[in-house]
Amino acid sequence: MVRRVVAAVAVLGLLSACTQQIAGVARTERPDVSKVAGLDITTGESGPKPGVPDADLRVENGDGGEMDRLSTNALADVEEYWSEQFPKQFGTRFESVKRLVSYDSNGAGVEICRTNTKGVANAFYCSLDDSIAWDRGELLPMLDDMFGPMSVVTVLAHEMGHAVQYKLGDKGGITQATPSIVKEQQADCYAGNFFRWVAEGKSAHFRISTGPGLNQILSTMFFIRDAAGTSAEKQGAHGSAFDRVAAFQFGFAGDPKRCAQIDPDEIRSRITQEVFDPNERDLGFGKGNLPVNDRKSLDLLESSLRDAYKQSGATPPALKVGESSCPDAQPTSPASYCPATNEISVDMPELVKIGTPPKRGQKGGIGDFAAFAEIASRFALSIQKATGYALEGPAAGLRTACLTGAWAGTTTKEGVQLRLSSGDLDEAVAELLADKSLIAADVNGTVVPSGFARVEAFRDGFFEGSGLCTRKYSG
């Protein structure tokens, strides 16, 4: 986050995103907190189905190893999905991708799409010869090691999304002049369409739970995001984690026609990815990060929260550093809310751990926004108590995430002293996908089991404000 007042022109673009309804996205339907986009929240196995024969697809340059088998099975199922959907959704026949190519980026290069693959740790679709290629040597094993086999399926479903764009032509609204961010958002959305089909049990080779399984998919989207400070207008831009996860969720909850509706106008209305302000300095915690144990930062946070929720008429909670006992709620880390005393207590060492971003190649915390948002979530509980809402249970957790998102939305306004910085919303995604997310937890720290639902609730609040939170997540 940033301690400063920003120029109006930098804020107005974000404010437009905070007020515009996106076509095709239902915002006011009250959700069943036991479901994800209408499907039951499940916690079963995710990954390849055991005992299913491998798909019989021709792959060039393959080695027959685990990554190639996984990729071939994924592409076979994705093609089956689109073979079903093209006639239903677009009134046309789906033509299979003509060329599938496996390569090892650490080995001898292969010429694909006028490119030599030596040293290219990537997966991509090429419209020049209607091909999909993947790196079995470095990229796919790394994803598999970090997030499991369904991360590989995610990447290839995204690349097939680009093939879908090419094959749809005018029906997909994509031309050579279409900005890359639009193409990438559509492809993420099409991947969401496919995973809905998998979650419904229709895939021959794969299965996925809507709880931990989808959490891993969204974590993969987080990993392959654009770096903080990247312009959405840059050629090749794929999107921030916040924006990529949103597109995937639109696809999972909607149909392929919803994805084909993604166009430059929609992107301009909701994309949050922005460059760093030229005056923004690195204070030693990475650009865009403040020291969370700095008294001035905490004072600005408290002021920001009071301002965000002042229309509720609630008495703001006291914010103190250190432990305190509470007769009617369990302690939560790094911040706890006590309903009996209307007080938030902060464990500063734990807050610093979360608020300190990891150094390259190392494990660590997340960043300042994630830490501040965890305090904001406890502040949101005090508002719920004052306005008569229950503080325990899944509905309370989602309402808390939504209200925290609503606070985040206020930090984009003109004249604020604590302002959202590039990469902050990605920190929110990282925290919301964590097993012990506090942003989407009730007063006792009980977490809503679906990361998908957590992120969606936060995004609802960010774009629509606190009024939607109490209507949609009333319990």
Short mmCIF file of C-alpha atoms in Angstrom, two decimals, residues 24-238:
data_model
loop_
_atom_site.label_atom_id
_atom_site.label_comp_id
_atom_site.label_asym_id
_atom_site.label_seq_id
_atom_site.Cartn_x
_atom_site.Cartn_y
_atom_site.Cartn_z
CA GLY A 24 -23.61 -11.72 -17.40
CA VAL A 25 -22.41 -11.74 -13.79
CA ALA A 26 -25.13 -12.11 -11.19
CA ARG A 27 -24.26 -9.91 -8.19
CA THR A 28 -27.33 -9.97 -5.97
CA GLU A 29 -28.33 -13.63 -5.77
CA ARG A 30 -27.97 -14.90 -2.22
CA PRO A 31 -25.56 -17.86 -2.33
CA ASP A 32 -25.78 -21.15 -0.52
CA VAL A 33 -22.64 -21.06 1.62
CA SER A 34 -22.35 -24.85 1.33
CA LYS A 35 -21.93 -24.61 -2.45
CA VAL A 36 -19.54 -23.26 -5.07
CA ALA A 37 -21.33 -21.79 -8.08
CA GLY A 38 -24.22 -24.14 -7.40
CA LEU A 39 -22.09 -27.25 -6.78
CA ASP A 40 -21.65 -28.85 -3.37
CA ILE A 41 -18.34 -28.07 -1.67
CA THR A 42 -16.42 -31.34 -1.79
CA THR A 43 -13.11 -32.36 -0.25
CA GLY A 44 -12.41 -35.62 -2.07
CA GLU A 45 -9.53 -36.61 -4.30
CA SER A 46 -8.37 -34.38 -7.16
CA GLY A 47 -6.17 -35.43 -10.06
CA PRO A 48 -6.02 -38.25 -12.59
CA LYS A 49 -8.65 -40.96 -12.18
CA PRO A 50 -7.02 -44.31 -11.35
CA GLY A 51 -7.34 -47.22 -13.72
CA VAL A 52 -8.37 -45.20 -16.78
CA PRO A 53 -6.52 -46.00 -20.03
CA ASP A 54 -4.42 -43.19 -21.46
CA ALA A 55 -5.79 -41.21 -24.37
CA ASP A 56 -4.62 -42.11 -27.85
CA LEU A 57 -3.51 -38.81 -29.35
CA ARG A 58 -0.57 -38.33 -31.68
CA VAL A 59 2.15 -36.25 -30.03
CA GLU A 60 5.28 -35.15 -31.83
CA ASN A 61 8.67 -35.43 -30.12
CA GLY A 62 7.20 -37.00 -26.98
CA ASP A 63 9.11 -39.28 -24.63
CA GLY A 64 6.10 -41.25 -23.34
CA GLY A 65 6.86 -40.12 -19.80
CA GLU A 66 4.57 -38.98 -17.00
CA MET A 67 4.29 -35.35 -18.16
CA ASP A 68 3.43 -36.36 -21.71
CA ARG A 69 0.81 -38.84 -20.56
CA LEU A 70 -0.70 -36.24 -18.24
CA SER A 71 -0.72 -33.64 -21.03
CA THR A 72 -2.20 -36.00 -23.61
CA ASN A 73 -5.00 -37.06 -21.27
CA ALA A 74 -5.71 -33.43 -20.40
CA LEU A 75 -5.90 -32.33 -24.02
CA ALA A 76 -8.08 -35.30 -24.95
CA ASP A 77 -10.60 -34.37 -22.27
CA VAL A 78 -10.49 -30.66 -23.09
CA GLU A 79 -11.13 -31.46 -26.76
CA GLU A 80 -14.03 -33.71 -25.77
CA TYR A 81 -15.52 -30.84 -23.77
CA TRP A 82 -15.26 -28.38 -26.66
CA SER A 83 -16.57 -30.93 -29.14
CA GLU A 84 -19.73 -31.00 -27.01
CA GLN A 85 -19.94 -27.25 -26.44
CA PHE A 86 -19.31 -25.80 -29.90
CA PRO A 87 -22.58 -27.08 -31.40
CA LYS A 88 -24.57 -26.22 -28.26
CA GLN A 89 -23.14 -22.77 -27.66
CA PHE A 90 -22.05 -21.52 -31.05
CA GLY A 91 -23.85 -23.71 -33.60
CA THR A 92 -20.66 -24.93 -35.22
CA ARG A 93 -18.37 -27.97 -35.15
CA PHE A 94 -15.15 -28.06 -33.15
CA GLU A 95 -12.12 -29.06 -35.21
CA SER A 96 -9.38 -30.77 -33.21
CA VAL A 97 -6.04 -29.03 -32.88
CA LYS A 98 -3.90 -30.25 -35.76
CA ARG A 99 -0.55 -30.58 -34.04
CA LEU A 100 0.52 -31.50 -30.48
CA VAL A 101 4.20 -31.09 -29.67
CA SER A 102 6.16 -32.04 -26.56
CA TYR A 103 9.66 -30.74 -25.96
CA ASP A 104 12.32 -30.49 -23.27
CA SER A 105 13.49 -26.91 -22.82
CA ASN A 106 16.72 -28.25 -21.34
CA GLY A 107 17.42 -30.43 -24.38
CA ALA A 108 17.69 -29.95 -28.11
CA GLY A 109 15.40 -27.28 -29.50
CA VAL A 110 12.40 -27.98 -31.71
CA GLU A 111 11.13 -25.54 -34.33
CA ILE A 112 7.53 -24.63 -33.51
CA CYS A 113 5.65 -21.52 -34.57
CA ARG A 114 8.84 -20.00 -36.03
CA THR A 115 10.48 -20.40 -32.62
CA ASN A 116 13.23 -22.69 -31.36
CA THR A 117 12.15 -24.18 -28.04
CA LYS A 118 15.63 -24.52 -26.51
CA GLY A 119 15.50 -22.75 -23.15
CA VAL A 120 11.77 -21.88 -23.54
CA ALA A 121 10.05 -23.10 -20.36
CA ASN A 122 6.51 -22.51 -21.56
CA ALA A 123 3.30 -23.95 -22.97
CA PHE A 124 1.61 -22.21 -25.87
CA TYR A 125 -0.88 -22.32 -28.70
CA CYS A 126 0.19 -21.27 -32.19
CA SER A 127 -2.47 -20.29 -34.72
CA LEU A 128 0.05 -20.40 -37.60
CA ASP A 129 -0.10 -24.19 -37.67
CA ASP A 130 -2.94 -24.80 -35.16
CA SER A 131 -0.61 -26.38 -32.60
CA ILE A 132 -0.26 -26.71 -28.85
CA ALA A 133 3.20 -27.28 -27.40
CA TRP A 134 4.46 -27.83 -23.87
CA ASP A 135 7.74 -28.08 -22.03
CA ARG A 136 7.91 -31.51 -20.38
CA GLY A 137 11.42 -30.89 -19.07
CA GLU A 138 11.06 -27.89 -16.76
CA LEU A 139 7.71 -26.07 -16.72
CA LEU A 140 5.26 -28.94 -16.28
CA PRO A 141 7.33 -30.86 -13.69
CA MET A 142 7.74 -27.64 -11.69
CA LEU A 143 3.99 -26.98 -11.69
CA ASP A 144 3.28 -30.60 -10.79
CA ASP A 145 5.73 -30.45 -7.89
CA MET A 146 4.32 -27.17 -6.57
CA PHE A 147 0.58 -27.56 -7.11
CA GLY A 148 -0.10 -31.12 -8.24
CA PRO A 149 -1.09 -32.62 -11.59
CA MET A 150 -4.21 -30.51 -12.03
CA SER A 151 -1.99 -27.44 -12.42
CA VAL A 152 -0.69 -28.99 -15.63
CA VAL A 153 -4.28 -29.52 -16.76
CA THR A 154 -4.99 -25.85 -15.94
CA VAL A 155 -2.20 -24.58 -18.17
CA LEU A 156 -3.20 -26.79 -21.09
CA ALA A 157 -6.90 -25.93 -20.71
CA HIS A 158 -5.87 -22.27 -20.92
CA GLU A 159 -3.87 -22.91 -24.10
CA MET A 160 -6.81 -24.76 -25.61
CA GLY A 161 -8.79 -21.64 -24.78
CA HIS A 162 -6.63 -19.79 -27.29
CA ALA A 163 -7.36 -22.49 -29.84
CA VAL A 164 -11.06 -21.97 -29.15
CA GLN A 165 -10.65 -18.25 -29.89
CA TYR A 166 -8.96 -19.00 -33.20
CA LYS A 167 -11.57 -21.57 -34.21
CA LEU A 168 -14.52 -19.36 -33.24
CA GLY A 169 -13.30 -16.47 -35.33
CA ASP A 170 -15.86 -13.64 -35.37
CA LYS A 171 -18.12 -15.50 -32.93
CA GLY A 172 -15.44 -15.14 -30.28
CA GLY A 173 -14.90 -11.45 -30.90
CA ILE A 174 -11.15 -11.87 -31.31
CA THR A 175 -9.08 -10.35 -34.12
CA GLN A 176 -5.38 -9.77 -34.70
CA ALA A 177 -5.86 -6.29 -33.24
CA THR A 178 -7.42 -7.52 -29.99
CA PRO A 179 -5.25 -6.58 -26.98
CA SER A 180 -3.46 -9.57 -25.45
CA ILE A 181 -5.05 -9.00 -22.04
CA VAL A 182 -8.49 -9.63 -23.60
CA LYS A 183 -7.28 -12.84 -25.24
CA GLU A 184 -5.74 -14.06 -21.99
CA GLN A 185 -8.81 -13.23 -19.92
CA GLN A 186 -10.98 -15.14 -22.38
CA ALA A 187 -8.63 -18.14 -22.27
CA ASP A 188 -8.71 -18.16 -18.44
CA CYS A 189 -12.50 -18.01 -18.62
CA TYR A 190 -12.65 -20.90 -21.09
CA ALA A 191 -10.44 -22.91 -18.71
CA GLY A 192 -13.04 -22.23 -16.02
CA ASN A 193 -15.75 -23.62 -18.33
CA PHE A 194 -13.80 -26.86 -18.69
CA PHE A 195 -13.13 -27.26 -14.97
CA ARG A 196 -16.83 -26.88 -14.21
CA TRP A 197 -17.36 -29.89 -16.50
CA VAL A 198 -14.64 -31.80 -14.63
CA ALA A 199 -16.18 -30.89 -11.26
CA GLU A 200 -19.51 -32.23 -12.50
CA GLY A 201 -17.84 -35.63 -13.00
CA LYS A 202 -17.94 -35.64 -16.81
CA SER A 203 -14.20 -35.88 -17.51
CA ALA A 204 -12.89 -39.30 -18.54
CA HIS A 205 -9.43 -38.91 -17.04
CA PHE A 206 -9.69 -36.38 -14.20
CA ARG A 207 -11.60 -35.49 -11.06
CA ILE A 208 -11.53 -32.39 -8.88
CA SER A 209 -13.00 -31.40 -5.54
CA THR A 210 -14.64 -28.00 -5.31
CA GLY A 211 -12.87 -27.32 -2.01
CA PRO A 212 -9.12 -28.07 -1.87
CA GLY A 213 -9.01 -29.10 -5.53
CA LEU A 214 -10.24 -25.77 -6.87
CA ASN A 215 -8.05 -23.99 -4.31
CA GLN A 216 -5.03 -25.57 -6.02
CA ILE A 217 -6.24 -24.43 -9.44
CA LEU A 218 -6.62 -20.87 -8.22
CA SER A 219 -3.18 -21.09 -6.60
CA THR A 220 -1.81 -22.05 -10.00
CA MET A 221 -3.46 -18.96 -11.49
CA PHE A 222 -1.78 -16.91 -8.77
CA PHE A 223 1.62 -18.38 -9.59
CA ILE A 224 1.40 -17.63 -13.32
CA ARG A 225 0.20 -14.04 -12.85
CA ASP A 226 1.92 -10.96 -14.23
CA ALA A 227 4.43 -9.32 -11.89
CA ALA A 228 3.21 -6.38 -9.80
CA GLY A 229 3.65 -3.13 -11.72
CA THR A 230 3.06 -4.69 -15.15
CA SER A 231 0.75 -2.65 -17.36
CA ALA A 232 -2.40 -4.40 -18.56
CA GLU A 233 -1.79 -2.65 -21.89
CA LYS A 234 1.58 -4.30 -22.38
CA GLN A 235 1.83 -6.69 -25.31
CA GLY A 236 1.70 -10.21 -23.87
CA ALA A 237 0.05 -9.13 -20.60
CA HIS A 238 -1.84 -12.03 -18.98
#
